Short mmCIF file of C-alpha atoms in Angstrom, two decimals:
data_model
loop_
_atom_site.label_atom_id
_atom_site.label_comp_id
_atom_site.label_asym_id
_atom_site.label_seq_id
_atom_site.Cartn_x
_atom_site.Cartn_y
_atom_site.Cartn_z
CA HIS C 24 18.87 49.01 -74.08
CA THR C 25 19.33 45.25 -74.79
CA HIS C 26 17.91 43.09 -72.18
CA THR C 27 19.35 39.50 -71.80
CA HIS C 28 16.80 36.83 -70.38
CA THR C 29 17.95 33.62 -69.20
CA HIS C 30 15.44 30.87 -68.82
CA THR C 31 15.50 27.76 -67.37
CA HIS C 32 13.99 24.68 -69.32
CA PRO C 33 11.62 22.75 -67.18
CA SER C 34 13.86 19.70 -68.44
CA ASN C 35 16.62 21.02 -66.69
CA MET C 36 14.84 20.92 -63.10
CA LYS C 37 13.84 17.36 -63.34
CA PRO C 38 16.90 16.00 -61.54
CA TYR C 39 16.62 18.24 -58.66
CA VAL C 40 12.84 17.57 -58.29
CA SER C 41 13.73 14.01 -58.67
CA LEU C 42 16.26 14.48 -55.59
CA LEU C 43 14.25 16.41 -53.45
CA ILE C 44 10.95 13.89 -53.93
CA THR C 45 13.22 10.86 -53.41
CA PHE C 46 14.45 12.75 -50.22
CA ILE C 47 10.93 13.20 -48.86
CA LEU C 48 9.86 9.56 -49.93
CA PHE C 49 13.15 8.05 -47.84
CA SER C 50 12.35 10.38 -44.72
CA LEU C 51 8.64 9.14 -45.04
CA ALA C 52 9.84 5.43 -45.50
CA SER C 53 12.26 5.99 -42.44
CA MET C 54 9.35 6.74 -40.05
CA PRO C 55 8.36 3.72 -37.82
CA THR C 56 5.27 2.08 -38.98
CA VAL C 57 3.05 0.79 -36.54
CA VAL C 58 1.44 -2.63 -37.29
CA GLN C 59 -0.19 -5.29 -35.45
CA GLY C 60 2.12 -7.12 -33.20
CA GLU C 61 4.54 -4.25 -32.69
CA LEU C 62 5.00 -4.71 -29.13
CA TRP C 63 5.90 -8.21 -29.77
CA LYS C 64 8.76 -6.69 -31.60
CA VAL C 65 9.60 -4.80 -28.68
CA PHE C 66 9.44 -7.55 -26.36
CA ASP C 67 11.80 -9.82 -28.51
CA GLU C 68 14.47 -6.90 -28.85
CA ILE C 69 14.36 -6.22 -24.90
CA SER C 70 14.36 -10.11 -24.39
CA SER C 71 17.54 -10.51 -26.78
CA THR C 72 19.26 -7.51 -25.09
CA SER C 73 18.55 -7.27 -21.56
CA THR C 74 18.24 -9.64 -18.26
CA VAL C 75 15.47 -9.79 -15.44
CA VAL C 76 16.72 -9.21 -11.74
CA ASP C 77 14.27 -10.27 -8.98
CA LEU C 78 14.30 -7.57 -6.44
CA THR C 79 12.12 -9.39 -3.70
CA HIS C 80 12.82 -11.47 -0.64
CA SER C 81 11.39 -14.92 -0.49
CA PHE C 82 9.52 -14.88 2.94
CA ASP C 83 8.66 -17.10 5.80
CA SER C 84 7.63 -16.82 9.54
CA ASN C 85 11.21 -16.11 10.62
CA ILE C 86 12.02 -12.87 8.60
CA PRO C 87 12.58 -9.44 10.15
CA HIS C 88 9.54 -7.72 10.53
CA PHE C 89 8.15 -4.63 12.47
CA PRO C 90 7.98 -5.86 16.47
CA LEU C 91 4.59 -5.07 16.85
CA PHE C 92 3.32 -7.34 14.07
CA PRO C 93 2.54 -11.17 14.79
CA ALA C 94 4.87 -13.47 12.89
CA GLU C 95 3.55 -15.33 9.66
CA THR C 96 1.60 -18.46 10.17
CA VAL C 97 1.13 -21.23 7.41
CA THR C 98 -1.38 -23.87 7.45
CA THR C 99 -1.53 -27.16 5.24
CA LEU C 100 -5.26 -27.70 4.62
CA PHE C 101 -4.75 -30.06 1.83
CA THR C 102 -2.14 -32.58 0.90
CA HIS C 103 -1.68 -34.69 -2.37
CA GLU C 104 -1.46 -37.82 -0.28
CA GLU C 105 -4.95 -37.72 1.31
CA ASP C 106 -6.49 -35.06 -1.05
CA GLY C 107 -5.09 -35.02 -4.36
CA PHE C 108 -3.89 -31.75 -4.38
CA PHE C 109 -2.10 -29.48 -1.94
CA ALA C 110 -3.31 -26.21 -0.71
CA GLN C 111 -2.35 -23.83 2.26
CA GLU C 112 -3.75 -20.75 4.17
CA PHE C 113 -1.10 -18.17 4.88
CA CYS C 114 -1.75 -15.79 7.59
CA HIS C 115 0.38 -12.57 8.05
CA VAL C 116 -0.15 -8.83 8.11
CA GLY C 117 0.09 -6.48 5.02
CA GLN C 118 3.64 -5.32 5.88
CA TRP C 119 5.60 -8.77 5.36
CA GLY C 120 8.41 -9.45 3.59
CA THR C 121 9.02 -7.42 0.52
CA HIS C 122 6.24 -5.28 0.55
CA CYS C 123 3.66 -2.24 -0.53
CA ASP C 124 2.80 0.77 1.81
CA PRO C 125 -0.17 2.52 0.27
CA PRO C 126 -1.01 6.05 1.29
CA VAL C 127 -3.68 4.79 3.48
CA HIS C 128 -0.96 2.77 5.70
CA PHE C 129 -0.63 6.12 7.75
CA HIS C 130 -3.41 8.34 6.38
CA ALA C 131 -7.08 7.52 6.45
CA GLY C 132 -8.97 8.15 3.27
CA LEU C 133 -5.97 8.05 0.75
CA ARG C 134 -5.22 5.39 -1.60
CA THR C 135 -5.33 1.70 -0.80
CA THR C 136 -3.64 -1.61 -2.35
CA SER C 137 -6.48 -1.84 -4.59
CA SER C 138 -6.98 1.91 -5.52
CA ILE C 139 -3.60 2.29 -7.30
CA PRO C 140 -3.52 1.82 -10.65
CA VAL C 141 -1.57 -0.18 -12.75
CA SER C 142 -0.31 2.57 -14.74
CA GLU C 143 2.20 3.33 -11.64
CA MET C 144 3.46 -0.51 -11.72
CA PHE C 145 5.56 -0.31 -14.73
CA LEU C 146 8.27 2.39 -14.37
CA LYS C 147 11.53 3.63 -15.40
CA LEU C 148 14.08 2.81 -12.70
CA VAL C 149 16.54 5.17 -10.67
CA VAL C 150 19.08 3.70 -8.37
CA ILE C 151 21.07 6.09 -6.20
CA ASP C 152 23.92 4.12 -4.60
CA VAL C 153 25.22 5.26 -1.23
CA SER C 154 26.45 1.79 -0.14
CA GLU C 155 29.79 3.12 0.25
CA GLN C 156 28.95 5.87 2.53
CA VAL C 157 26.79 3.29 4.71
CA GLN C 158 29.37 0.97 4.84
CA GLN C 159 31.51 3.85 6.50
CA ASN C 160 28.49 5.10 8.60
CA PRO C 161 25.49 2.74 9.38
CA ASP C 162 23.41 5.79 10.20
CA TYR C 163 23.69 7.54 7.06
CA THR C 164 21.01 9.36 5.43
CA ILE C 165 20.84 10.08 1.51
CA ARG C 166 21.99 13.71 0.86
CA MET C 167 21.45 15.99 -2.10
CA GLU C 168 24.76 15.57 -2.90
CA ASP C 169 24.23 12.01 -3.51
CA ILE C 170 21.13 13.12 -5.91
CA GLU C 171 23.03 16.07 -7.66
CA ALA C 172 26.28 13.40 -8.37
CA TRP C 173 23.61 11.10 -10.20
CA GLU C 174 22.13 13.91 -11.95
CA SER C 175 25.58 15.00 -13.07
CA ARG C 176 26.25 11.69 -14.52
CA HIS C 177 22.78 10.66 -15.90
CA GLY C 178 20.58 13.76 -16.18
CA ARG C 179 17.56 15.03 -14.54
CA VAL C 180 16.04 12.28 -12.40
CA PRO C 181 12.74 11.19 -14.84
CA SER C 182 9.29 12.46 -13.97
CA GLY C 183 7.31 9.33 -13.02
CA SER C 184 10.11 6.94 -12.09
CA PHE C 185 10.78 4.87 -9.31
CA VAL C 186 13.72 5.52 -7.28
CA ILE C 187 15.52 3.15 -4.91
CA MET C 188 17.97 4.19 -2.47
CA ARG C 189 20.75 1.47 -2.58
CA THR C 190 22.63 0.65 0.83
CA ASP C 191 23.43 -2.81 0.25
CA TRP C 192 21.76 -3.49 3.65
CA PHE C 193 19.81 -6.43 2.06
CA LYS C 194 22.90 -8.51 2.28
CA ARG C 195 22.10 -8.78 6.10
CA TRP C 196 18.87 -10.85 5.46
CA PRO C 197 17.30 -12.77 7.09
CA ASP C 198 19.18 -11.64 10.18
CA ALA C 199 16.77 -9.78 12.15
CA ALA C 200 19.50 -8.59 14.57
CA ALA C 201 21.84 -7.51 11.78
CA MET C 202 19.41 -5.48 10.21
CA ALA C 203 18.34 -3.73 13.07
CA ASN C 204 21.90 -3.36 14.51
CA LYS C 205 21.06 -2.25 17.68
CA ASP C 206 23.72 -0.89 20.22
CA SER C 207 23.78 -1.71 24.21
CA GLU C 208 20.95 0.84 24.54
CA GLY C 209 18.72 -0.74 22.04
CA VAL C 210 18.87 2.07 19.76
CA ALA C 211 18.92 0.73 15.82
CA HIS C 212 21.57 1.93 13.72
CA TYR C 213 20.66 1.44 9.81
CA PRO C 214 20.29 4.01 7.21
CA GLY C 215 17.62 6.04 5.85
CA TRP C 216 16.11 8.61 3.68
CA SER C 217 16.25 12.38 4.28
CA GLN C 218 13.76 15.16 4.12
CA GLU C 219 15.39 17.30 1.80
CA VAL C 220 16.09 14.60 -0.89
CA LEU C 221 12.46 13.13 -0.53
CA THR C 222 11.03 16.58 -1.01
CA TYR C 223 13.30 17.14 -4.11
CA LEU C 224 12.42 13.92 -5.68
CA TYR C 225 8.77 13.82 -5.08
CA GLU C 226 7.73 17.85 -5.59
CA GLU C 227 10.56 18.92 -8.06
CA ARG C 228 11.47 15.79 -9.92
CA GLN C 229 7.78 14.27 -9.72
CA ILE C 230 8.67 10.53 -9.23
CA THR C 231 5.74 7.82 -8.83
CA ALA C 232 7.24 6.05 -6.07
CA SER C 233 10.37 5.26 -4.09
CA GLY C 234 11.70 2.26 -2.20
CA HIS C 235 14.71 0.95 0.10
CA GLU C 236 16.36 -2.06 1.54
CA THR C 237 15.65 -1.53 5.44
CA THR C 238 12.72 -2.03 7.16
CA ASP C 239 11.76 1.57 7.40
CA THR C 240 12.02 4.85 5.53
CA ASP C 241 13.29 6.55 8.35
CA PRO C 242 16.85 6.16 9.63
CA GLY C 243 17.20 3.54 12.78
CA VAL C 244 17.87 6.40 15.10
CA ALA C 245 15.18 7.96 14.42
CA THR C 246 12.37 4.92 14.36
CA SER C 247 14.05 4.00 17.74
CA GLN C 248 12.23 7.11 18.86
CA ASP C 249 9.15 6.28 17.34
CA ASP C 250 9.72 8.87 14.42
CA PHE C 251 8.35 7.86 11.23
CA SER C 252 7.80 11.52 9.84
CA LEU C 253 9.66 10.42 6.36
CA GLU C 254 7.40 7.52 5.77
CA SER C 255 4.20 9.74 6.98
CA TYR C 256 5.73 12.33 4.72
CA ILE C 257 5.64 10.01 1.25
CA LEU C 258 2.34 8.38 1.98
CA GLY C 259 0.75 11.78 2.56
CA LEU C 260 1.55 12.68 -0.68
CA ASN C 261 -0.74 9.72 -1.58
CA ARG C 262 2.10 8.11 -2.91
CA PHE C 263 3.17 4.42 -2.13
CA GLN C 264 6.75 3.12 -1.20
CA ILE C 265 8.15 -0.24 -1.30
CA GLU C 266 10.39 -1.74 1.55
CA LEU C 267 12.92 -4.48 2.25
CA ILE C 268 13.96 -4.57 -1.51
CA THR C 269 16.64 -6.89 -2.44
CA ASN C 270 19.45 -7.53 -4.83
CA THR C 271 20.21 -3.65 -5.60
CA ASP C 272 23.60 -4.25 -6.25
CA GLN C 273 22.59 -6.17 -9.64
CA VAL C 274 20.85 -3.09 -11.07
CA PRO C 275 22.69 -0.04 -12.88
CA GLU C 276 22.12 3.39 -11.66
CA ALA C 277 20.16 4.39 -14.80
CA GLY C 278 18.61 2.87 -18.07
CA ALA C 279 16.58 -0.12 -16.24
CA LEU C 280 12.95 -0.68 -16.02
CA LEU C 281 10.72 -1.87 -13.25
CA SER C 282 7.82 -3.99 -12.76
CA VAL C 283 6.38 -3.53 -9.02
CA SER C 284 2.74 -5.26 -8.22
CA TRP C 285 0.79 -7.08 -5.54
CA PRO C 286 -2.37 -8.71 -5.24
CA LYS C 287 -5.20 -6.35 -5.38
CA ALA C 288 -6.58 -6.82 -1.76
CA ALA C 289 -9.70 -4.79 -1.57
CA ASP C 290 -9.07 -1.28 0.53
CA GLY C 291 -5.88 -3.08 1.59
CA SER C 292 -3.31 -1.52 4.08
CA GLY C 293 -0.50 -3.17 2.47
CA PHE C 294 0.57 -6.41 0.90
CA PRO C 295 3.56 -8.62 0.18
CA ALA C 296 5.15 -7.06 -3.40
CA ARG C 297 6.92 -8.63 -6.53
CA LEU C 298 9.27 -6.55 -7.96
CA PHE C 299 11.74 -7.30 -10.74
CA ALA C 300 13.97 -5.08 -13.06
CA ILE C 301 14.51 -5.15 -16.79
CA VAL C 302 18.39 -4.47 -17.28
CA PRO C 303 20.16 -3.81 -20.35
CA SER C 304 22.83 -6.23 -21.10
CA SER C 305 25.34 -3.54 -22.34
CA ALA C 306 25.52 0.25 -22.05
CA PRO C 307 22.79 1.94 -24.30
CA SER C 308 24.01 3.10 -27.37
CA SER C 309 23.73 7.02 -28.00
CA ALA C 310 23.14 6.36 -31.75
CA VAL C 311 19.85 6.76 -33.37
CA THR C 312 18.18 3.79 -34.57
CA LEU C 313 16.75 4.10 -38.10
CA VAL C 314 13.22 2.32 -38.56
CA VAL C 315 12.54 1.28 -42.30
CA ASP C 316 9.84 -0.41 -43.21
CA PRO C 317 10.97 -2.78 -46.47
CA LEU C 318 7.64 -1.85 -48.65
CA ASN C 319 8.38 1.84 -48.23
CA ILE C 320 11.79 1.40 -49.46
CA VAL C 321 10.45 -0.61 -52.59
CA LEU C 322 8.12 2.39 -53.16
CA VAL C 323 11.08 4.87 -52.71
CA LEU C 324 12.98 2.97 -55.43
CA PHE C 325 10.08 2.66 -58.08
CA PHE C 326 9.31 6.51 -57.71
CA ALA C 327 13.00 7.58 -58.14
CA LEU C 328 13.24 5.26 -61.12
CA ALA C 329 10.19 6.62 -62.51
CA LEU C 330 10.97 10.19 -62.15
CA SER C 331 14.60 9.36 -63.67
CA VAL C 332 13.14 8.47 -67.13
#
């Protein structure tokens, strides 16, 4: 028998090896390079492609507030004319204006304003818009169908996010009577959360916190009967909430970031908060951005040239 053997000379494989190594090197070059100041680059990118929306009401002594709380007082202690500097003393309850309700507000032994970590103060922002429903019915409470509609458009509510219920009730601020919207029998009519939605968001989607534009978590018809069970539920999970949020109509349903903070009052039961959203100037692209380090590109070209010789 005659056997025919076909041998591939190593030199014939050289172009293929060159291509393979070039591909590997280019893949490595395409990986983001972490260098000093990388977050500054992120900041520059965000600053050039987004806007900042203030979600906080200014407060004074005449704003809507829980009726059992006293009004704020402001005392001028020093003036420019007499003392060369200006200083005021503010006296108000913790739950004043746009504010944080920490868990201890309803439940002894749970977290306070000073024990909530800053890691829970910069979050993905989810906005559930039920403003049209509220316009038709001021007693509207958010429903699972509202959440399901949001998730059908944007995917799952992100774990660890902050969820705002948008009602456009903030447009009634600072008219206390309009915010309470009481009927002739003294029953308040304003929108609120629902137990099924809060249970889903906190226990299934594992959100960090939630907020709303009204004075209370619970709808007006419930609070008129001293029913604050929904607020008690949130705080009982050792989670915090933010009340009296504004400008929710300037924030998209998905894609924004939220900064929420308050002064670190030791073991505080609540405090005025400052919220702002970082909002993309345009809809985010679905395209993948390839980050390439210039030095790695030079190395790729150098090795590719060397291998081809």
